[in-house]
Structures are given as C-alpha cells and as structure tokens.
Short mmCIF file of C-alpha atoms in Angstrom, two decimals:
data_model
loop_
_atom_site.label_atom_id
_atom_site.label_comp_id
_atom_site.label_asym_id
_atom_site.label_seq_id
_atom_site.Cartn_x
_atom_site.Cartn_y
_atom_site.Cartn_z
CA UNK A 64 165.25 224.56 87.72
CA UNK A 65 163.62 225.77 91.02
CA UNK A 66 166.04 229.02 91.01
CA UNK A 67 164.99 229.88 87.55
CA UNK A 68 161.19 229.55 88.91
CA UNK A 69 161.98 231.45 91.87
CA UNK A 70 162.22 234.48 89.33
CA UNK A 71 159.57 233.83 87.27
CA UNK A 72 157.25 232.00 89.11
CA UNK A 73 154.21 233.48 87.57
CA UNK A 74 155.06 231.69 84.24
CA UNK A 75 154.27 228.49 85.51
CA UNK A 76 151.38 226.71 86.12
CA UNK A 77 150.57 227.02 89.69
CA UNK A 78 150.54 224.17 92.17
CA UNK A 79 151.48 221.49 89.31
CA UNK A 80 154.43 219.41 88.93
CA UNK A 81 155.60 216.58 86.62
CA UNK A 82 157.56 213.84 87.76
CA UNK A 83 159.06 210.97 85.41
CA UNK A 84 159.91 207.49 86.09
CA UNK A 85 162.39 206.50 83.56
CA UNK A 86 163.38 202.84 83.04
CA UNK A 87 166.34 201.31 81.58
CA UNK A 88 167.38 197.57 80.66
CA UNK A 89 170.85 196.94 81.60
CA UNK A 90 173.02 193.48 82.85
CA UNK A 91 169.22 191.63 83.30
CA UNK A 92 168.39 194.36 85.87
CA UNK A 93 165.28 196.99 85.20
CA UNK A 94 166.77 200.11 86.40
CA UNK A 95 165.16 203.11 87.14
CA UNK A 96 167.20 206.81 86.84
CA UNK A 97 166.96 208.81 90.27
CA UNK A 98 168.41 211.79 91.44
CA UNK A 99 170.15 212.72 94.75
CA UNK A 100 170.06 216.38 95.44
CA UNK A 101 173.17 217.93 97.62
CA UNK A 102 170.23 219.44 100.21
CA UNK A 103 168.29 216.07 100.99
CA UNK A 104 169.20 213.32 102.05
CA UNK A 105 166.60 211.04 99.86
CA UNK A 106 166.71 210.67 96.64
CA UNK A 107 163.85 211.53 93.90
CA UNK A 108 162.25 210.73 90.43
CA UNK A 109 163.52 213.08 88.05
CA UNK A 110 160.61 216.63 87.17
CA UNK A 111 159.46 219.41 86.81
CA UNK A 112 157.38 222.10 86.37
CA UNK A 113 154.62 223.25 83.58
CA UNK A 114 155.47 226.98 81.99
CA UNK A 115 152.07 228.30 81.43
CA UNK A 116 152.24 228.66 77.83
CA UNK A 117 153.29 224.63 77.25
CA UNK A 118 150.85 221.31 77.44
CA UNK A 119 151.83 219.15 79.81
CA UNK A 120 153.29 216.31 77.54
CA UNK A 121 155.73 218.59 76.70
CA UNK A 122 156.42 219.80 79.66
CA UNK A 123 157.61 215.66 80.64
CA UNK A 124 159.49 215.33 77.21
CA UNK A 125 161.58 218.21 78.50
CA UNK A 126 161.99 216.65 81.95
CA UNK A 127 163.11 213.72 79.87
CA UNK A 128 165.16 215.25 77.28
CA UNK A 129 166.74 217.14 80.03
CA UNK A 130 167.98 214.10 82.03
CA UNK A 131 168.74 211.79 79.34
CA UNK A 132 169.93 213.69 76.90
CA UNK A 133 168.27 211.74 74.06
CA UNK A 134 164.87 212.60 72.01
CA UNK A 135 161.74 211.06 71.04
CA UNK A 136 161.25 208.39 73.65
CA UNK A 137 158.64 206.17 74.94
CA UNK A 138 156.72 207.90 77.11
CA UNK A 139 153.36 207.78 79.16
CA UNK A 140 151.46 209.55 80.91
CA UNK A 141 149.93 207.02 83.80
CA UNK A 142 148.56 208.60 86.72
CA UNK A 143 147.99 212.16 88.99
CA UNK A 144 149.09 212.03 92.04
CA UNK A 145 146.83 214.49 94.35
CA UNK A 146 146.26 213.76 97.97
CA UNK A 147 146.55 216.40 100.60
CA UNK A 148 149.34 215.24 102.76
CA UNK A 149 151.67 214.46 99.62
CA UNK A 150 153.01 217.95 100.76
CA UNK A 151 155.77 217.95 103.28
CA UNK A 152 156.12 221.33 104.92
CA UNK A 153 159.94 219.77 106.17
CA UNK A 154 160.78 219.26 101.86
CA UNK A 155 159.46 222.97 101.68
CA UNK A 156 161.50 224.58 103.93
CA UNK A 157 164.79 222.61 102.67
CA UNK A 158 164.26 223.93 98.67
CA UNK A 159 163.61 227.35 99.94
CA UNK A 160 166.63 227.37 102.23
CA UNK A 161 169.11 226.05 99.65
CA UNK A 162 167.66 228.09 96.42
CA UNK A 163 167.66 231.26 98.97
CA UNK A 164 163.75 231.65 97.13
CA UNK A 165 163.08 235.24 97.32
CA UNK A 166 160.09 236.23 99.38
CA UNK A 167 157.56 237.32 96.82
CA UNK A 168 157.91 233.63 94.86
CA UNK A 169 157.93 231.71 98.48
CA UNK A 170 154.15 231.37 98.22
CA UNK A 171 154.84 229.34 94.89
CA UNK A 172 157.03 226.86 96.18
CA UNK A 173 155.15 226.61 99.67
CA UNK A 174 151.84 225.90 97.59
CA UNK A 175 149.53 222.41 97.53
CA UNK A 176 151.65 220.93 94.84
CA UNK A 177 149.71 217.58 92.77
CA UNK A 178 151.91 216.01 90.17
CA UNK A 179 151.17 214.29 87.17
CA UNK A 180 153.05 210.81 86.87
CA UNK A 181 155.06 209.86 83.04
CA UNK A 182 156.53 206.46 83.13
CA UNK A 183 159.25 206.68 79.90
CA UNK A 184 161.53 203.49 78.71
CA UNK A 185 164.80 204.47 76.82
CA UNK A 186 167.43 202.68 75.84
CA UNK A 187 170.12 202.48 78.68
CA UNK A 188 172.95 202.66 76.64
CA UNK A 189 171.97 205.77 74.53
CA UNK A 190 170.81 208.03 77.92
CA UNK A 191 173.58 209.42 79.14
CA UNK A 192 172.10 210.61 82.72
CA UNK A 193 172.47 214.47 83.22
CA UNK A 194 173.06 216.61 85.92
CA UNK A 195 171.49 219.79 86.82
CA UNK A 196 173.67 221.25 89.10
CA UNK A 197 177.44 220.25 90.06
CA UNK A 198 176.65 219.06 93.51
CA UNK A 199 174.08 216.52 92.99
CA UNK A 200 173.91 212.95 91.56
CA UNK A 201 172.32 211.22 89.01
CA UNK A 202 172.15 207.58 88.65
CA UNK A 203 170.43 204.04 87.07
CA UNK A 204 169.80 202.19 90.15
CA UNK A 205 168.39 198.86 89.88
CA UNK A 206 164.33 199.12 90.79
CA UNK A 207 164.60 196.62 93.61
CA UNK A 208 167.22 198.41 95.60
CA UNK A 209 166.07 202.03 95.73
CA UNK A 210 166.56 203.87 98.59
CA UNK A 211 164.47 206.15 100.42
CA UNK A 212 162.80 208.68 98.22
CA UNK A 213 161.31 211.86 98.95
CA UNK A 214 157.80 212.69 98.87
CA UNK A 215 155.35 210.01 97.32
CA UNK A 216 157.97 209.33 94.71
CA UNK A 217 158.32 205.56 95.96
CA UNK A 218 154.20 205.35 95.68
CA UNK A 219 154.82 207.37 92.28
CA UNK A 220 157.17 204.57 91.87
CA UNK A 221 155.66 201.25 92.40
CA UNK A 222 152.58 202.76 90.31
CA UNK A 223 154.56 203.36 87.44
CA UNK A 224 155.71 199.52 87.75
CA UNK A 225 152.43 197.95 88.24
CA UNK A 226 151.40 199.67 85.32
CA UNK A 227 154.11 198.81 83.42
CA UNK A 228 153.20 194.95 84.37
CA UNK A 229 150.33 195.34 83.13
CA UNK A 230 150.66 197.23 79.57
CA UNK A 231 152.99 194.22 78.90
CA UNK A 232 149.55 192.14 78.66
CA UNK A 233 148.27 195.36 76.44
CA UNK A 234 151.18 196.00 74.17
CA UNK A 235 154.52 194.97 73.07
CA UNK A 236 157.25 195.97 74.49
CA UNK A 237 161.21 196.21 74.60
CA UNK A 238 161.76 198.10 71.36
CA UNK A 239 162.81 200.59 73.76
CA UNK A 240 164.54 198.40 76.04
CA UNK A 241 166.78 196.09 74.26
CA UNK A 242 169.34 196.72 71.71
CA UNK A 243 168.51 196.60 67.71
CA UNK A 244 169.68 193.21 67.79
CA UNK A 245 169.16 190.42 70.47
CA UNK A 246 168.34 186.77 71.07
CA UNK A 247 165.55 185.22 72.56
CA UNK A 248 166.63 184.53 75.94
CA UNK A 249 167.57 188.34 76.57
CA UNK A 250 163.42 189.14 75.51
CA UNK A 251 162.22 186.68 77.99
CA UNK A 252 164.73 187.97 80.80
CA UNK A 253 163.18 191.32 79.56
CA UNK A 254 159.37 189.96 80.66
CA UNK A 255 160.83 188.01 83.41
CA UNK A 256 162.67 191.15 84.93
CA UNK A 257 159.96 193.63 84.85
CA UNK A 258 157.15 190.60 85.87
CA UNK A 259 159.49 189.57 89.02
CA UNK A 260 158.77 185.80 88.11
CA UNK A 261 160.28 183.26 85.79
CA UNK A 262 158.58 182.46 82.41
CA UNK A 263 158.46 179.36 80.72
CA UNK A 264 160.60 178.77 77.40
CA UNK A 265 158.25 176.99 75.26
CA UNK A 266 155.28 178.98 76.10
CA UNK A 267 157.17 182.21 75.89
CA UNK A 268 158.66 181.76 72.25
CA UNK A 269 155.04 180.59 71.08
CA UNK A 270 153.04 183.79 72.76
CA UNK A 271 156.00 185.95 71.35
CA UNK A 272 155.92 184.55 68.05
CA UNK A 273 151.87 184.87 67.53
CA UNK A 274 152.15 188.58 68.05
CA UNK A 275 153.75 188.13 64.54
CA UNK A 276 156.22 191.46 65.49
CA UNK A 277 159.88 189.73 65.32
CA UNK A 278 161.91 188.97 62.69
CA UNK A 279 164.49 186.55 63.00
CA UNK A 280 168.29 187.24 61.47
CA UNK A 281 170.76 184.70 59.46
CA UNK A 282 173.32 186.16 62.00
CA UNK A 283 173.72 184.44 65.24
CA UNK A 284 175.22 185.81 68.45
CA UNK A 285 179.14 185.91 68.32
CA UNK A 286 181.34 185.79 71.13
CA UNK A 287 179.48 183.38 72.90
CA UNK A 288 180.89 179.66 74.49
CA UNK A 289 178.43 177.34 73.35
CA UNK A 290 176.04 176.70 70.33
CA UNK A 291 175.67 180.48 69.33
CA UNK A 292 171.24 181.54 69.77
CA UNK A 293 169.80 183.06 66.99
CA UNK A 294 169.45 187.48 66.54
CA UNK A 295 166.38 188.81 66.09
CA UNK A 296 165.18 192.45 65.61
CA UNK A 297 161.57 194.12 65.50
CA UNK A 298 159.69 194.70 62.88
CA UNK A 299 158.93 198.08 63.32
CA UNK A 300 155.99 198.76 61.05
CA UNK A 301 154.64 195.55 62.57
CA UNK A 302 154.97 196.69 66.28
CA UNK A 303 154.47 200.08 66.02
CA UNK A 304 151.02 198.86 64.54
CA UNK A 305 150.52 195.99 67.37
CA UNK A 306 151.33 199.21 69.67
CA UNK A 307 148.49 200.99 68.58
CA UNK A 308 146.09 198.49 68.17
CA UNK A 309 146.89 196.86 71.33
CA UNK A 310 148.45 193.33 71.34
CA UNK A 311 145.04 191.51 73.46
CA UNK A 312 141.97 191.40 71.76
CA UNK A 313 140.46 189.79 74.45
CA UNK A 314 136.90 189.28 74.04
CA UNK B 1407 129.32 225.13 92.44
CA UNK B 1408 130.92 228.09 90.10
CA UNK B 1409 128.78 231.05 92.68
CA UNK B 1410 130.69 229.22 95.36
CA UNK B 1411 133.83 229.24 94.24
CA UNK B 1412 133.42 233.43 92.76
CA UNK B 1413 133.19 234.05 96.91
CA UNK B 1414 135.89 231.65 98.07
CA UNK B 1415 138.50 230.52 95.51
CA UNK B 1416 141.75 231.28 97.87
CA UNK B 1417 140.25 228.00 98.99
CA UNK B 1418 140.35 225.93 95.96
CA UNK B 1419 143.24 224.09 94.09
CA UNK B 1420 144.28 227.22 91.62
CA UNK B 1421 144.22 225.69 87.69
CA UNK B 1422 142.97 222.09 88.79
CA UNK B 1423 139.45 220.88 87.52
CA UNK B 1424 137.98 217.56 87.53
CA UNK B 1425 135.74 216.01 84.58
CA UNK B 1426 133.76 212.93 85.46
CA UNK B 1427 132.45 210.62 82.75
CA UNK B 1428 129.55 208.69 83.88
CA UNK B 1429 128.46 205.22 82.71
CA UNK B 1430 125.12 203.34 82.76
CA UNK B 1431 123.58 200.57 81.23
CA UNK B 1432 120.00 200.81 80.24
CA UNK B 1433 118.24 199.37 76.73
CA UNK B 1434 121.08 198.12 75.64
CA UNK B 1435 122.37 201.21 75.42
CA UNK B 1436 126.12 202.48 77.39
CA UNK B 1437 124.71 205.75 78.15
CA UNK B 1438 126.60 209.01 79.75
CA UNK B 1439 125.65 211.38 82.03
CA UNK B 1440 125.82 214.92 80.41
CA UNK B 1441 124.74 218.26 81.90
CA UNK B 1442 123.47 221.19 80.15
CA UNK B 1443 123.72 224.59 81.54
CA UNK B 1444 121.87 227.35 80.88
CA UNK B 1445 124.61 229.87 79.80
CA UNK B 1446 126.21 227.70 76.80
CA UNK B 1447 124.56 225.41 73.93
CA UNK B 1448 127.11 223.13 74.33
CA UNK B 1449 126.84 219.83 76.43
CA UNK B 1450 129.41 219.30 79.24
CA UNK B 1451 130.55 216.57 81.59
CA UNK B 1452 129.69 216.89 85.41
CA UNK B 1453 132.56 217.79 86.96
CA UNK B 1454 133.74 220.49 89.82
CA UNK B 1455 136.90 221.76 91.57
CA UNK B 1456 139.39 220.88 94.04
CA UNK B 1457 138.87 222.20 97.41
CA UNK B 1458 142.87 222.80 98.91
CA UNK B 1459 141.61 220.66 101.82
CA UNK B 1460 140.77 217.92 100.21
CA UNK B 1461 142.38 215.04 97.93
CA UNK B 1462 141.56 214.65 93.86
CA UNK B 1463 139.94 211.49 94.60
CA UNK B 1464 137.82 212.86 97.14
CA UNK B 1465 136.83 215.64 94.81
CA UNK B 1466 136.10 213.00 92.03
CA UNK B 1467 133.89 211.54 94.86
CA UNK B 1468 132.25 214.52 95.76
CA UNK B 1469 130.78 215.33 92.05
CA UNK B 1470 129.69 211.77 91.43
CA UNK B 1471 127.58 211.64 94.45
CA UNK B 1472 126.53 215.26 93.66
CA UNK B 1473 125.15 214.09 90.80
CA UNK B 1474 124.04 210.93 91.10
CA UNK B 1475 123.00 210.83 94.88
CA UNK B 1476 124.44 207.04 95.02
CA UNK B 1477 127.45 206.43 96.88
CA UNK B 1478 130.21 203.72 96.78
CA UNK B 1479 130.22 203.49 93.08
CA UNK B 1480 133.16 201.86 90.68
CA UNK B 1481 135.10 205.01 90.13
CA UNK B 1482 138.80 205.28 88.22
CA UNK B 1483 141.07 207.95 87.39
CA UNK B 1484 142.29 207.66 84.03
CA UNK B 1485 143.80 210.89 82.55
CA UNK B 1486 144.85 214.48 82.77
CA UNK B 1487 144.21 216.53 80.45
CA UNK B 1488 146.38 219.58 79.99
CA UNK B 1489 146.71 220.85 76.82
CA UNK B 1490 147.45 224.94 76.38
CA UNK B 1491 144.70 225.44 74.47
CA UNK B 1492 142.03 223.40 75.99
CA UNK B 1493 140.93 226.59 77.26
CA UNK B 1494 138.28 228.57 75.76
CA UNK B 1495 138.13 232.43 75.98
CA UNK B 1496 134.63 232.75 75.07
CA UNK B 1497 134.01 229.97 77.49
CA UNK B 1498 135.16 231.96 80.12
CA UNK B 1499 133.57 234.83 79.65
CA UNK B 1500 130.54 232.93 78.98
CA UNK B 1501 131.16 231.62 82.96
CA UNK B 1502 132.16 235.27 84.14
CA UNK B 1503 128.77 236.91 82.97
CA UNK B 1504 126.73 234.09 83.47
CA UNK B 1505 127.30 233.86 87.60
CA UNK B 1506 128.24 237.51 87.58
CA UNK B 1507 131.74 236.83 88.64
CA UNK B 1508 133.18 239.49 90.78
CA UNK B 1509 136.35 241.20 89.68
CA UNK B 1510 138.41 239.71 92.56
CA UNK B 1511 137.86 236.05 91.25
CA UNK B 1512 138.52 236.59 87.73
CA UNK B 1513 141.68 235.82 87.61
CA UNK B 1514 140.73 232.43 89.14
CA UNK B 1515 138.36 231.80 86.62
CA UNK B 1516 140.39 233.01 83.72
CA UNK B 1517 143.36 231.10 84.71
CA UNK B 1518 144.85 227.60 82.48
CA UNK B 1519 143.23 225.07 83.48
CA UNK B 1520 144.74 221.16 83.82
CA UNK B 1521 141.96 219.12 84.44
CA UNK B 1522 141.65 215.59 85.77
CA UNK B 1523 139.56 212.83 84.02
CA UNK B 1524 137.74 210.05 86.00
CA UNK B 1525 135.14 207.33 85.10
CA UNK B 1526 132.28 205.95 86.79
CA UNK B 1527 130.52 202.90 86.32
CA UNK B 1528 126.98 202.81 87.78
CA UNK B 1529 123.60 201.24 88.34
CA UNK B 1530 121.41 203.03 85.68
CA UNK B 1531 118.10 202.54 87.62
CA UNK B 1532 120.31 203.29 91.14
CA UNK B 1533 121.35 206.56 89.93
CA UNK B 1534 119.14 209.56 89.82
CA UNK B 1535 120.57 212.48 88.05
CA UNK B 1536 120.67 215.54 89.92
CA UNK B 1537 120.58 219.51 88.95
CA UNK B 1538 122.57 222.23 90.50
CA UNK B 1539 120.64 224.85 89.26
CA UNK B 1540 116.86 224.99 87.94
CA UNK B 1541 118.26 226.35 85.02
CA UNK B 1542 120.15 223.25 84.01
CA UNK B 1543 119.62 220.15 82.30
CA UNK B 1544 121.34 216.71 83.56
CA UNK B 1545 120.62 214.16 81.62
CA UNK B 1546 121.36 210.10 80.35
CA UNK B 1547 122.75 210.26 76.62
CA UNK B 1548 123.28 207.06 74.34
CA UNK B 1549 127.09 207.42 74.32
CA UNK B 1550 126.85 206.72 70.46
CA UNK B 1551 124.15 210.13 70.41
CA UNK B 1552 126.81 212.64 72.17
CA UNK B 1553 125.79 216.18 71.02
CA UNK B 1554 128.54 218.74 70.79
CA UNK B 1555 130.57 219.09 74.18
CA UNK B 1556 132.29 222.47 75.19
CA UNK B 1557 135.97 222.09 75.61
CA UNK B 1558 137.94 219.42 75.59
CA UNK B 1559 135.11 217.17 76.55
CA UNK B 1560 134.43 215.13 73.97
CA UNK B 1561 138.15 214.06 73.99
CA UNK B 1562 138.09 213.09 77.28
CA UNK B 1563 134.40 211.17 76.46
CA UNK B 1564 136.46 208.84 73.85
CA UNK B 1565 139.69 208.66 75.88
CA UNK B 1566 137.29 207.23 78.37
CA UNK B 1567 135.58 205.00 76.33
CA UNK B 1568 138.72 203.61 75.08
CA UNK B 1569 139.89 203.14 78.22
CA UNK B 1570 137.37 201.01 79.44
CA UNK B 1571 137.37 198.76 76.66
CA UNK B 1572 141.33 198.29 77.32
CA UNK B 1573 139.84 197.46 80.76
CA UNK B 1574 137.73 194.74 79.49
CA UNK B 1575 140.92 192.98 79.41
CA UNK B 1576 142.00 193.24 82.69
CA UNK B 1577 139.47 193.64 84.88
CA UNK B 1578 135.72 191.86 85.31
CA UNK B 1579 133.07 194.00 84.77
CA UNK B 1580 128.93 194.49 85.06
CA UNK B 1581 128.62 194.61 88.61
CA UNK B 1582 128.20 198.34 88.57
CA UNK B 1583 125.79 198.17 85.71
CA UNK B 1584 124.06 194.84 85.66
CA UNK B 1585 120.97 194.14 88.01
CA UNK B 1586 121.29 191.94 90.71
CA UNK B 1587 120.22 189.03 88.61
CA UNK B 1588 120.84 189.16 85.28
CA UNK B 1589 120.84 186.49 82.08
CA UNK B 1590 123.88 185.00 79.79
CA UNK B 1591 122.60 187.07 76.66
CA UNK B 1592 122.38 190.18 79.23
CA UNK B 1593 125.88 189.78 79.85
CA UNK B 1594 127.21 189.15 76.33
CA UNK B 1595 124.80 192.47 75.18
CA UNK B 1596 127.20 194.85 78.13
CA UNK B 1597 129.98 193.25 76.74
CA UNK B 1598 129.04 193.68 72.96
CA UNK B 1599 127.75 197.26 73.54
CA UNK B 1600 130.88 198.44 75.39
CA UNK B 1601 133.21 197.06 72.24
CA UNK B 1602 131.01 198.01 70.05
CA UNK B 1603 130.66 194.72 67.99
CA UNK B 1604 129.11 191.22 68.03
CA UNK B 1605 130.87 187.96 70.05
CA UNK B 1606 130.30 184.30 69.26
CA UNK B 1607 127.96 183.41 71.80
CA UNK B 1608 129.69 179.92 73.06
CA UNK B 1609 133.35 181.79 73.15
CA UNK B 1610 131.74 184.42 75.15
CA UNK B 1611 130.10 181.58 77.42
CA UNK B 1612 133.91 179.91 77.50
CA UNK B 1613 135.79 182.73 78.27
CA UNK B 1614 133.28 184.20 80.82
CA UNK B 1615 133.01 181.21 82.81
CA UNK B 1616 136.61 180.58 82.98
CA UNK B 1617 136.86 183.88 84.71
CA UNK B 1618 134.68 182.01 87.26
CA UNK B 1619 132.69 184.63 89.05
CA UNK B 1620 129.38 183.16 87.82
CA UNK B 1621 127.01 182.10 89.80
CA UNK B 1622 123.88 180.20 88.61
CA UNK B 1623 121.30 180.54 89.87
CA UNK B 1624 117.86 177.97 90.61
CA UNK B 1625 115.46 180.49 89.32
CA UNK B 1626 114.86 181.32 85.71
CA UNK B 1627 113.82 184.81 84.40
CA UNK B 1628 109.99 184.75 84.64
CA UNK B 1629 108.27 186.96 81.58
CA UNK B 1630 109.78 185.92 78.98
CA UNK B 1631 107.57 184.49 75.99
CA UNK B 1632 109.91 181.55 74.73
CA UNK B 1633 112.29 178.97 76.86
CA UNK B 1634 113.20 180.81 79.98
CA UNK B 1635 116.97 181.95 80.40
CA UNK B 1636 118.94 181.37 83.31
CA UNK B 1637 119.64 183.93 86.19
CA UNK B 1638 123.10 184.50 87.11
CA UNK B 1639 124.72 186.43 90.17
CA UNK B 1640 128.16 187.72 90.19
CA UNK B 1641 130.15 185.99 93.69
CA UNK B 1642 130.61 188.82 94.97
CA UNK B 1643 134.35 187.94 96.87
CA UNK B 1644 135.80 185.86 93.35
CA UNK B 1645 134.90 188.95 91.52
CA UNK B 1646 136.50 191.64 93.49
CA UNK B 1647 139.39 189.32 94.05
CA UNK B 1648 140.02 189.36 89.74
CA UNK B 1649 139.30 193.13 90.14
CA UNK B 1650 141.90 193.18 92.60
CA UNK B 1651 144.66 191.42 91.21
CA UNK B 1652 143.93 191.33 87.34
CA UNK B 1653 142.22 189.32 84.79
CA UNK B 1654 144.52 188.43 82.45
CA UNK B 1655 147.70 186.68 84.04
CA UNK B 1656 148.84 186.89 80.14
CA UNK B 1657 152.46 186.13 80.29
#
C-alpha cells in the first residue's frame, strides 16, 4: 500500500487515513484482527488511505475487503481521530526507511496525518485474514491480550469497544457474529463477552425475546453430552428492521 | 476566517473542514445556529478550518466560541463527512471571487474536502451569535424552518439531529439548554421537541426521576396564572456522573 502511494501520492487525499477495527466471535473470545509489520516492532489496526476520486466509506470497505477477504460487512464509521501529537516523527522515519519513499512523495508520508475510525464485525469463520506483503503477520488476537500498538491505535481501539458496548443498548447485534444457527447460551456469552460482565439467564432470554428478532428451530444442538439446547436463527427482515429503527425507544 | 487562510494556508490542515451544528432551546422551539454569507443564497453551518498546530477538537472549540462568545459548552463529535462529491464547483468559485483569492491559494481552496461534524448544545439566552463579517447574517433558525443549506449541510443538520435523539437514550440531557430553574412540563416540552412527538406525562415523570438527577426545589415558579408548578434543579455531580458513565445500563 504505502509503496504504491509513494508513486502516486498526489491521488490521495492528503493528510487522511482510515483505520479499521475489525471484530470477530470465536471459542467465547471477542477478537480483534491486527497486523504486525516486518519494520515495527508494534503491531496495528488494519488501513488505509483515501484515493481522491473515492468517498471515504469506500475507501474502509476496501481496507476491509482487503484484509478479510469477504464482502458486504457490518461496518461503522465511529469516530476521527485528530490530535496533534497522534503523529510520531520515530513511525515516520521507519515507513520511509523500509518503503525507500522517494524524495518528492516524502512530504506525503511525513505530513499531519488524522484518521477516521470504522469499527466492522464479520463472521470469524468466513474472514480469512490477508496479508499484504510476505514478511508481515496478520492475526485474530483476543481483545484483552493485545499487545503494544503503534500510534493511537490502542485509543482507536478501546473507542471502537466502548462504542460497541454501547450500540448493543441501540441495536441488535450478532447477526454478524455468530453462526446461522446457535443456541441461547452462545447469544448471551456473545453480550457477556463484548460487556466484560456476566448476564443473568432469566432476564437475558426475556429482554432477547421482546425484541421479537429470533426465531426458534425444531432442531436442537447435536453432538452435545447432556439434554441437547434449542437452535435458533435471526429473522432477518425482523432485525434488519430493529437495526434501523433502533432496538430502545426510550422515552 | 476564509481572507486568513488565502494568506496562510501552508498552515492549515490541507482537505480538513469542520461543520458545527448548534443547538438552543427557546419557545419551545430546538433552534440552530445558521450563518448567511454574503456571496451565496444558500444558508450554511458555522464552521472553520484546522490550523496544523492545533487538534480537531480544539478547532471545533475555536468556532463555537467564535460564534457564540460562551465558553465551556456541551460539545460532541459525531461524524465525518467525506463523500467525493460533497464538493461544489460553483461553490468554490463562488469562495475564490468572493475574498479575491490569490492564485497561490487556489489550489487550497479548490482541493476535496473531508469535513468533520460536531454538535453543540447551548444556553439559548447565554449565547449571543456573532458575525465575521458585516456582510453576513448569523442567525437562530427553528430547526423544523431550515432554509436551503449549501453543500452537504443539510445532511449533516439531520445526521445531527438523529444523533441526538439516539443520545436521549444514553445520556441525560437539558443542562445545556434549560435555565437554571426550570418546571416538570419544561422538561417534558425539551424532551418532546427534540423527538419530535408527545410523552405520557406520568411515564415521563417515572422515567425521569428514576434517572435521579432531580432536584426539587422549595420555591414555585412565580407568574403563572393557575396552580403554580414546581422548580427543579439538575444535581449538578449525579448528572455528570450518568453523562459520564451512561444512562441506560440496558443489558
């Protein structure tokens, strides 16, 4: 990405960057996908940049179509990130030394960058995470052991989450998350993952059930020891609508 | 502001704006603070630039108190707004001959902008609008009596909106635009005005209360021709607390 810029730099917008925080449910852990380039030693949220003649939306579904590999996600826009000392004149000097940035494109890269947060939530087992280049990594890594990130990604980070917390009180969620099929338990370890705090049964299954978005299967859960919990799966024209509408009407 | 920048705008964020949406309460009406200018029929939010010195929020700052000359005021960013063609061609030129933009800055001027969305919530009889220019026209519009906007504006007038009534749900709110002192049915008519329909008056009084950053108060609102209606104060610490750490502990 920044090697291709470094030639055509004036195709982009200046001093803007997009950076995505993509979640995935997997083994009762919310994971989020980072990347660990061969010339830093932190790791960082997945972006990019904004060619002139794109909006930005599009500009994050590419970011996110690039590293997951799958189309037409879930995917917000939730914050700008813009404070003067978000710059690190240390990162600066690392990307130009390892993309060897020609001179004429080094006041690009060496600019006041302010980035425009996307929080997106895909379905763990359908991203398949994608490299860029051979030498660096790309992993789910489990949101409460992430290591140092560049940047303000780990501010970028916990903002993404908090809002996240929050749209759960807003809208429904895990279409995106869980598999077409699950049981009840794995929704409310869905809600209690993300929250950080244990729910209780009773008052879960009765919130979940007034939102009137579930419907439940004949099938029950194979493969499992004991009495075998009941499938469910979405109704999409139901939560697609609760989506839009939003799921509180409050006052 | 736009003379300024024509002189200096190596100094400014390239391609980064910031739109302001101002809220007051007054009549019973959620008014917003729109500007006219002399070069354009159009309406247009207050808004201003990004000085490469200073952080978005700052900037945001800087054009509220600019034009309302109060400080310390409820202020949230909420959305970018990037789309390609947001921008405006006759717009521009519109700009260019208006402040008789020298040839250096046009490119500057003429640029894609991205620009950043913030709202403000404040004290109607606090705030006193202020021009920039004799020319111009700054004025308090009933938000449901918005003439036409140049731009993008309007969008990012609704996407406000919207957002604050989400906001309802999460967060208190009337501090910035009540009085000091203010009655029950004062309240509920904010509340109403904001969401744009009626509420039962006791479930209002319920679900208000529960919040419990009411105070009553001893004194009853003097003036008024039938049985006098209580005073109430917000308490001050319960209600930033709830701002602080959300209304709705939903799930």
């Amino acid at each position: 990405m920044s090697k291709g810029i470094a030639e055509n730099s004036e195709n982009y917008q200046p001093g803007l960057s997009i950076d995505c925080v993509i979640f995935g449910f997997h083994d009762n852990q919310l994971k989020v996908l980072l990347i660990k380039t061969p010339y830093e030693d932190k790791w960082s949220l997945p972006g990019g940049f904004v060619p002139l003649d794109q909006d930005i939306d599009t500009a994050a579904v590419t970011v996110l179509n690039d590293r997951t590999g799958i189309e037409g996600i879930f995917l917000r826009q939730f914050a700008t990130f813009g404070r003067v000392k978000r710059n690190d004149k240390h990162f600066e000097e690392v990307v130009l030394e390892h993309f060897k940035i020609p001179e004429k494109a080094r006041k690009w890269f060496t600019q006041r960058f302010v980035t425009i947060g996307y929080y997106a939530l895909v379905d763990f087992l359908k991203a398949i995470p994608q490299k860029e280049t051979s030498g660096e990594s790309i992993e789910w890594i489990d949101h409460k052991e992430v290591p140092e990130l560049i940047l303000d990604h780990k501010e970028i980070l916990d903002k993404a989450l908090q809002t996240l917390r929050i749209e759960l009180n807003l809208m429904p969620i895990g279409y995106n998350l869980l598999p077409e099929k699950f049981t009840m338990p794995e929704l409310q370890k869905l809600y209690e993952t993300i929250l950080d705090k244990k729910l209780d049964r009773r008052n879960f299954l009765r919130k979940i059930n007034n939102i009137g978005i579930l419907n439940k299967l004949e099938e029950k859960k194979s493969n499992v020891a004991h009495k075998a919990p009941n499938l469910y799966v979405f109704d999409k024209e139901k939560y697609d609508e609760v989506l839009k509408n939003g799921l509180n009407q409050g006052w």
